[in-house]
PDB file of C-alpha atoms in Angstrom:
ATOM      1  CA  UNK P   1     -11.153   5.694  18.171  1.00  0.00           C
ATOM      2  CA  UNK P   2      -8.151   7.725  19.128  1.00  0.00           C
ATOM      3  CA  UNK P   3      -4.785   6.864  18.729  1.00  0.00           C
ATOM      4  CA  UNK P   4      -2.186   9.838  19.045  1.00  0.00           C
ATOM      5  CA  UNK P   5       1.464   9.378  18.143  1.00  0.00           C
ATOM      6  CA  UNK P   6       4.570  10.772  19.792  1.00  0.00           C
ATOM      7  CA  UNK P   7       6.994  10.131  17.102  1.00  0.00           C
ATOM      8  CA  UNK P   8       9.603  12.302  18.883  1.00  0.00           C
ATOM      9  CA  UNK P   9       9.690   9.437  21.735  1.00  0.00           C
ATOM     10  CA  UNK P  10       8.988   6.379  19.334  1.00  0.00           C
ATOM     11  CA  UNK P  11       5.977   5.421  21.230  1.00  0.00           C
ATOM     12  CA  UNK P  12       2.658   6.421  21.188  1.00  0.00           C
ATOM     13  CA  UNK P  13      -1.147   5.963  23.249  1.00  0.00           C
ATOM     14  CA  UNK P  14      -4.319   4.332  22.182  1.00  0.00           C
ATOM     15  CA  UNK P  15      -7.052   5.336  24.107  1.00  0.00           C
ATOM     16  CA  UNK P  16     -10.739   4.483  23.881  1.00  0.00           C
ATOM     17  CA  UNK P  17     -12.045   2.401  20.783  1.00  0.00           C
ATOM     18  CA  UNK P  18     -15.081   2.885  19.268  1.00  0.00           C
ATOM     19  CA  UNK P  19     -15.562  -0.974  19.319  1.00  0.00           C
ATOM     20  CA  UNK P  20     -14.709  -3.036  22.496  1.00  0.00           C
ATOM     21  CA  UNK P  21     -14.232  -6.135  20.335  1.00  0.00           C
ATOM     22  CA  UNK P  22     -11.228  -4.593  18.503  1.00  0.00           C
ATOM     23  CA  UNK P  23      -8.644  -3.794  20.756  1.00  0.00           C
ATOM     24  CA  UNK P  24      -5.401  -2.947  20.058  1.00  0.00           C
ATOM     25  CA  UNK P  25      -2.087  -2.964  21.758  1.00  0.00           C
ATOM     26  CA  UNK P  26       0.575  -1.458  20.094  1.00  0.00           C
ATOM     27  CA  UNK P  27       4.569  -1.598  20.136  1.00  0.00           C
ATOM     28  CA  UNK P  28       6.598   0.834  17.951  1.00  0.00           C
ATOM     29  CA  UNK P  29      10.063  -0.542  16.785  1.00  0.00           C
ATOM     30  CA  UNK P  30      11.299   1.416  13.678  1.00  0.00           C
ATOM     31  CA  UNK P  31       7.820   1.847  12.267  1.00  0.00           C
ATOM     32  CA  UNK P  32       6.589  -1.109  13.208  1.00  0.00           C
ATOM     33  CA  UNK P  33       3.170  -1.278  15.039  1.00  0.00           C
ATOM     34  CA  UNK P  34       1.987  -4.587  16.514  1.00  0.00           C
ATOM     35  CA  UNK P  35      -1.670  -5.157  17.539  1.00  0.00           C
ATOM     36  CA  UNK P  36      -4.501  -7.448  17.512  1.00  0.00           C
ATOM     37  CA  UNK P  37      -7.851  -7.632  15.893  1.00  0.00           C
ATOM     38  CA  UNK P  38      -6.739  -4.594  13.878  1.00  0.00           C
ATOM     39  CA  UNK P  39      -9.403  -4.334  10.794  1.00  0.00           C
ATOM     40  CA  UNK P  40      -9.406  -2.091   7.767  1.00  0.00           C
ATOM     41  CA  UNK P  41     -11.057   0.785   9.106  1.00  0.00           C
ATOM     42  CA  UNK P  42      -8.590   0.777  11.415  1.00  0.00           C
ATOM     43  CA  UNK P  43      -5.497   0.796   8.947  1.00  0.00           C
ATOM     44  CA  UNK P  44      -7.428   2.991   6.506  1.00  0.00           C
ATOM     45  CA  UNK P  45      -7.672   5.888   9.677  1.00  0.00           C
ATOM     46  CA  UNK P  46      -4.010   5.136  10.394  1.00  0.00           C
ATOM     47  CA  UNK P  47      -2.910   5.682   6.369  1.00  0.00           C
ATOM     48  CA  UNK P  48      -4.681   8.970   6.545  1.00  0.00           C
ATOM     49  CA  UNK P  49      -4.248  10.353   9.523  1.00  0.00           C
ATOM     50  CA  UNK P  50      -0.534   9.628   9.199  1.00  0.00           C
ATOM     51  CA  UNK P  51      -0.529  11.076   5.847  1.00  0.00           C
ATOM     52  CA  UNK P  52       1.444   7.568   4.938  1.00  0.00           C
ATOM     53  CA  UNK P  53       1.211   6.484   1.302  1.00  0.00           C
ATOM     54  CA  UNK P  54       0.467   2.514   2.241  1.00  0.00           C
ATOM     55  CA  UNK P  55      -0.028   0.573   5.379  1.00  0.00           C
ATOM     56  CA  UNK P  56       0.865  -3.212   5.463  1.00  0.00           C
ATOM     57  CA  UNK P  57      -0.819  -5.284   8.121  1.00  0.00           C
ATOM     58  CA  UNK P  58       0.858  -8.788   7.792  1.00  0.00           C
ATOM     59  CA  UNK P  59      -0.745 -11.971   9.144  1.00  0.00           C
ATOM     60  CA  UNK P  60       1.048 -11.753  12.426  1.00  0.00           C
ATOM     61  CA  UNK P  61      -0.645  -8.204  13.553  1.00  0.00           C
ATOM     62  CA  UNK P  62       2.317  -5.760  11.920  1.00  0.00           C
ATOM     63  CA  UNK P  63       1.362  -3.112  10.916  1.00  0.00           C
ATOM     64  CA  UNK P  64       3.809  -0.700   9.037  1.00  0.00           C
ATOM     65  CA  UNK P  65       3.806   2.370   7.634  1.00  0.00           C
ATOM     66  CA  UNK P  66       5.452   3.712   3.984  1.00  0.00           C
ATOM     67  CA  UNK P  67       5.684   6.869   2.391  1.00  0.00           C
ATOM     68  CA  UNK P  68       7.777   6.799  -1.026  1.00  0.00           C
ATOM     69  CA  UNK P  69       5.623   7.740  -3.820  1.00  0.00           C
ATOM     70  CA  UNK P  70       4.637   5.396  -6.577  1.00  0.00           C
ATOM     71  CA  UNK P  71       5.387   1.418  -6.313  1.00  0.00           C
ATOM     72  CA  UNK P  72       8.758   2.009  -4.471  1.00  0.00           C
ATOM     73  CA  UNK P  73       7.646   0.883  -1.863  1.00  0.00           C
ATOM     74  CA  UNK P  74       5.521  -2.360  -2.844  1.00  0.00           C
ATOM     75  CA  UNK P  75       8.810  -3.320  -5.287  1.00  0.00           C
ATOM     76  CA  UNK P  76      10.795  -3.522  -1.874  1.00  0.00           C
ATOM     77  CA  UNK P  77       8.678  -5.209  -0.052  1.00  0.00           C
ATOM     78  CA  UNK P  78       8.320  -7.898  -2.771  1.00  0.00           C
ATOM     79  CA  UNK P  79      12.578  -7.739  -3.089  1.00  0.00           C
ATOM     80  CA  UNK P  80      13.044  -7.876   1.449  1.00  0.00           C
ATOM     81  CA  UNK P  81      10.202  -8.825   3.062  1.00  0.00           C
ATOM     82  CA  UNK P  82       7.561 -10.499   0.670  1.00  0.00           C
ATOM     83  CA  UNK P  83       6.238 -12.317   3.757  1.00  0.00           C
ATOM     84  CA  UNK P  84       5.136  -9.302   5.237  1.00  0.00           C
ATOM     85  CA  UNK P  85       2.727  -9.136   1.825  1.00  0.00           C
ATOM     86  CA  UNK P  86       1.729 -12.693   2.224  1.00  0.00           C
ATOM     87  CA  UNK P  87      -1.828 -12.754   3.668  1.00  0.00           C
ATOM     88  CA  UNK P  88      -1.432  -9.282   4.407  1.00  0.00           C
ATOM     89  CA  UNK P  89      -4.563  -6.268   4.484  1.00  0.00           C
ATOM     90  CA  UNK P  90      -3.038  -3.299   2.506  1.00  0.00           C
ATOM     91  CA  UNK P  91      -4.414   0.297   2.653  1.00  0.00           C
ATOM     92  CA  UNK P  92      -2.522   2.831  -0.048  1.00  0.00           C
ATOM     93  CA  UNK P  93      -3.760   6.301  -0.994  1.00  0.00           C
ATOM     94  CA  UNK P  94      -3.850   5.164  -4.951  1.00  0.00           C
ATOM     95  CA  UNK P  95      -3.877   1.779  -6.574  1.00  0.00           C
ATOM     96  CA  UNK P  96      -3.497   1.738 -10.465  1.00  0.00           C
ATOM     97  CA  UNK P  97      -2.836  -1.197 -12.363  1.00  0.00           C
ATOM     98  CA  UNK P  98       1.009  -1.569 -11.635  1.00  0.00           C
ATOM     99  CA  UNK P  99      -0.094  -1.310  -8.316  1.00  0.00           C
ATOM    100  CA  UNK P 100      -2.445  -4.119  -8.188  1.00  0.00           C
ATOM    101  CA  UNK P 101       0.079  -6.186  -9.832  1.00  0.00           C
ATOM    102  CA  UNK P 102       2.458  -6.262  -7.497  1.00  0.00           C
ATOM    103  CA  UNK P 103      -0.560  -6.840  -4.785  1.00  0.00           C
ATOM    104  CA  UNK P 104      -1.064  -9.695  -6.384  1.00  0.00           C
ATOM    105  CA  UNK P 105       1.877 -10.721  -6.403  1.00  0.00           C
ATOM    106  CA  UNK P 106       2.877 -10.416  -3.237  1.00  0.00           C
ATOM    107  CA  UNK P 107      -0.089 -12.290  -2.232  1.00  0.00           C
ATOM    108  CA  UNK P 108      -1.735 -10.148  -0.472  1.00  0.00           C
ATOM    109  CA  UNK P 109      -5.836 -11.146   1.123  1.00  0.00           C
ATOM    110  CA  UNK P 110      -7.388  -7.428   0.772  1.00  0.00           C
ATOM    111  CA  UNK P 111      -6.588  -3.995  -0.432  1.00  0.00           C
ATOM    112  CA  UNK P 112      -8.300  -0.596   0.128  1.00  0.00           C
ATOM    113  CA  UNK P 113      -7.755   2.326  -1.821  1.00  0.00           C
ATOM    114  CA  UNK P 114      -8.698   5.996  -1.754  1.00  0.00           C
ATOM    115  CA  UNK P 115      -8.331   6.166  -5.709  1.00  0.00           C
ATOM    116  CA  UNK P 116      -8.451   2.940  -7.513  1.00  0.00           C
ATOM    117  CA  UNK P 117      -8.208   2.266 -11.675  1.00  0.00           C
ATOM    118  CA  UNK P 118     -10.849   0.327 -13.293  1.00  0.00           C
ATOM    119  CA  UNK P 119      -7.616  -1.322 -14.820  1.00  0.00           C
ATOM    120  CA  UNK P 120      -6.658  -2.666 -11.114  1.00  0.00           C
ATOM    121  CA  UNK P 121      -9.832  -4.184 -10.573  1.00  0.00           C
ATOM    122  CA  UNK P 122      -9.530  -7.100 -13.315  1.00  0.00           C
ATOM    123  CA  UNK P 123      -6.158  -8.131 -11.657  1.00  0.00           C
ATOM    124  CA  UNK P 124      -7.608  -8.201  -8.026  1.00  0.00           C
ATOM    125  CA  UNK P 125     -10.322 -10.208  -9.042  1.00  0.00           C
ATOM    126  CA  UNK P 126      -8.584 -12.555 -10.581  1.00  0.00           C
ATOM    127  CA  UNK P 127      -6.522 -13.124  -7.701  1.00  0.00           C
ATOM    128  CA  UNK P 128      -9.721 -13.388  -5.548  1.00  0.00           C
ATOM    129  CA  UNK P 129      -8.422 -10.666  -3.514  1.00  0.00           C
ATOM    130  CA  UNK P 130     -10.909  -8.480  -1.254  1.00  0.00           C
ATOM    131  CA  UNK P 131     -11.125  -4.709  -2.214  1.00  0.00           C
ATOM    132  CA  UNK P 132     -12.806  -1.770  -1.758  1.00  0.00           C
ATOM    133  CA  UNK P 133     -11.989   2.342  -2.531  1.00  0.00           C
ATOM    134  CA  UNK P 134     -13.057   5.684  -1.574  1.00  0.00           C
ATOM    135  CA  UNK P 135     -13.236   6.732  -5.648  1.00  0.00           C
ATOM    136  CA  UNK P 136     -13.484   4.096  -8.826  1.00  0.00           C
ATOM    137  CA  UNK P 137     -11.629   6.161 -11.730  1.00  0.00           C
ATOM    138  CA  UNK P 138     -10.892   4.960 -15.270  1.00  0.00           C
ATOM    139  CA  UNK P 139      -7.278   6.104 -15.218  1.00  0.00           C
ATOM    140  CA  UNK P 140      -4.367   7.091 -12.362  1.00  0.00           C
ATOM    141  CA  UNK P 141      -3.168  10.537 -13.322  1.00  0.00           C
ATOM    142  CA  UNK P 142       0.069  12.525 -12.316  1.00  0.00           C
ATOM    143  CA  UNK P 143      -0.301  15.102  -9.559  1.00  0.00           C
ATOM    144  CA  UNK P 144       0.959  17.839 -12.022  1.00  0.00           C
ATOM    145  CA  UNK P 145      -1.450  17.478 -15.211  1.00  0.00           C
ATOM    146  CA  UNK P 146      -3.907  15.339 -16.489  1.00  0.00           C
ATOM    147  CA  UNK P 147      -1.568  13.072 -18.136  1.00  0.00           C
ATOM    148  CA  UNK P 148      -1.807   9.320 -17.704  1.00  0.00           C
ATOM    149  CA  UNK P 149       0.768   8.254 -14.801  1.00  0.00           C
ATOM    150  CA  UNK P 150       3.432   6.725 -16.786  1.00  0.00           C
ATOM    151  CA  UNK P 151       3.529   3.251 -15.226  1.00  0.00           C
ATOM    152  CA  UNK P 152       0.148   2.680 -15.571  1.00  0.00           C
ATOM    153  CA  UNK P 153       1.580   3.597 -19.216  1.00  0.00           C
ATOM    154  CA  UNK P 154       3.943   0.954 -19.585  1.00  0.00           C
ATOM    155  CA  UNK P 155       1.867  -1.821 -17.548  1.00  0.00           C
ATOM    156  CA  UNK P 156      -1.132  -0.801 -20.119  1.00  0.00           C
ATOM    157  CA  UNK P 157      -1.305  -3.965 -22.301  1.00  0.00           C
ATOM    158  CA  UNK P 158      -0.077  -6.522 -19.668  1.00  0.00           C
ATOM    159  CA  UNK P 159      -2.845  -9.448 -18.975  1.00  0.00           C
ATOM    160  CA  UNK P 160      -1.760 -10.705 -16.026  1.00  0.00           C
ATOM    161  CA  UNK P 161       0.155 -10.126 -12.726  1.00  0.00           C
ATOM    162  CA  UNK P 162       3.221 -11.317 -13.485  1.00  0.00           C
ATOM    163  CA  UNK P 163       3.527  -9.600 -16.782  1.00  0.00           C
ATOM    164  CA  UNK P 164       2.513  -6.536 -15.128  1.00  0.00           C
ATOM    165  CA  UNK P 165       5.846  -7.036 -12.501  1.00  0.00           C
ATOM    166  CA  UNK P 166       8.088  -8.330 -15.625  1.00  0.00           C
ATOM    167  CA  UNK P 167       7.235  -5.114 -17.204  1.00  0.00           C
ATOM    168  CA  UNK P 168       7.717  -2.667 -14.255  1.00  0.00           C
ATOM    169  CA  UNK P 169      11.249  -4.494 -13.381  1.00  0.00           C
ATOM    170  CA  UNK P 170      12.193  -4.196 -16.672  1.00  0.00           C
ATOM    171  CA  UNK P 171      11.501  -0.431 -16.967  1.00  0.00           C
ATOM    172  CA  UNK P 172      13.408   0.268 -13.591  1.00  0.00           C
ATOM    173  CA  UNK P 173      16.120  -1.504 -14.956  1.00  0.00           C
ATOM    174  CA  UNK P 174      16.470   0.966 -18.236  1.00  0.00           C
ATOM    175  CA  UNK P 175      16.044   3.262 -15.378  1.00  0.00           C
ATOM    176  CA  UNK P 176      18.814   2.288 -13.352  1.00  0.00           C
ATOM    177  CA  UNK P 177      21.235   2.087 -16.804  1.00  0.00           C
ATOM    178  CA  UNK P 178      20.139   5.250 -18.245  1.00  0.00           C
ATOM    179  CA  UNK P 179      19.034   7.701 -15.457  1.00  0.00           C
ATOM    180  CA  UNK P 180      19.173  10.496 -17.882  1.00  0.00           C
ATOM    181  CA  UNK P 181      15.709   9.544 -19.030  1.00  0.00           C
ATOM    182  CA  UNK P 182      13.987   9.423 -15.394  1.00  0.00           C
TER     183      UNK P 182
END
């Protein structure tokens, strides 16, 4: 399959498909792709070959593309557009535990992740929620070090979903009122 984007026109081409029984038509609208019969493989080549850091396909055939690092980007889904988590098939370069907390809590039907914690999968299964990953590892690390990423850090002794959220909102709040320690 080849799909090349022109980002400089906001549109882009999909050409031949590997698999007649998946085809695709797209429309781009501020980062907003709409197809049908879009599967995983499909939004795991998009997430990498548009270096994106999570791609949302939503029960409806949108498919859109983040790039903010961390959970940014699942905490605003989950704050403006939680329906476009609902049902949805995610594909995000890493999924730790705080990660697959807000998955879950979003609602989401299936997840792939190039790097995924052993700490994400107890959460996911819980929630009878689909994965897969490129790489099982026991613990998310920071780009700089070998040091345990700190939310997986703070989210370390939750037991559930919705402690796991509690906890993250809670530490961007102390966040927001004391930015000196960020």
């Amino acid at each position: 399959m080849v799909i090349i984007f022109t980002k400089a026109i906001n549109t882009f081409i999909l050409t031949k498909l590997n698999d007649l029984n998946h085809i695709c038509f797209f429309v781009l609208q501020k980062n907003i792709y709409l197809c049908t019969m879009f599967d995983m493989r499909q939004i795991i080549e998009v997430l990498h070959r548009e270096q994106c850091s999570l791609v949302v396909r939503n029960g409806a055939g949108e498919v859109t593309l983040y790039n903010k690092k961390g959970v940014r980007d699942l905490v605003w889904l989950l704050d403006n557009e939680p329906r476009r988590l609902r049902g949805a098939s995610v594909a995000d370069k890493v999924v730790g535990k705080a990660s697959a907390g807000l998955l879950v809590q979003g609602g989401v039907a299936e997840v792939y992740a190039d790097v995924m914690s052993r700490l994400a999968i107890p959460l996911l299964d819980a929630a009878g929620i689909k994965y897969s990953c490129g790489e099982t590892v026991d613990r998310i690390v920071i780009p700089k070090g070998d040091d345990r990423c700190p939310l997986e850090r703070i989210v370390l002794d939750a037991k559930t979903a919705s402690d796991v959220e509690a906890l993250l909102r809670q530490h961007f709040e102390e966040m927001r009122n004391n930015p000196q320690n960020s």
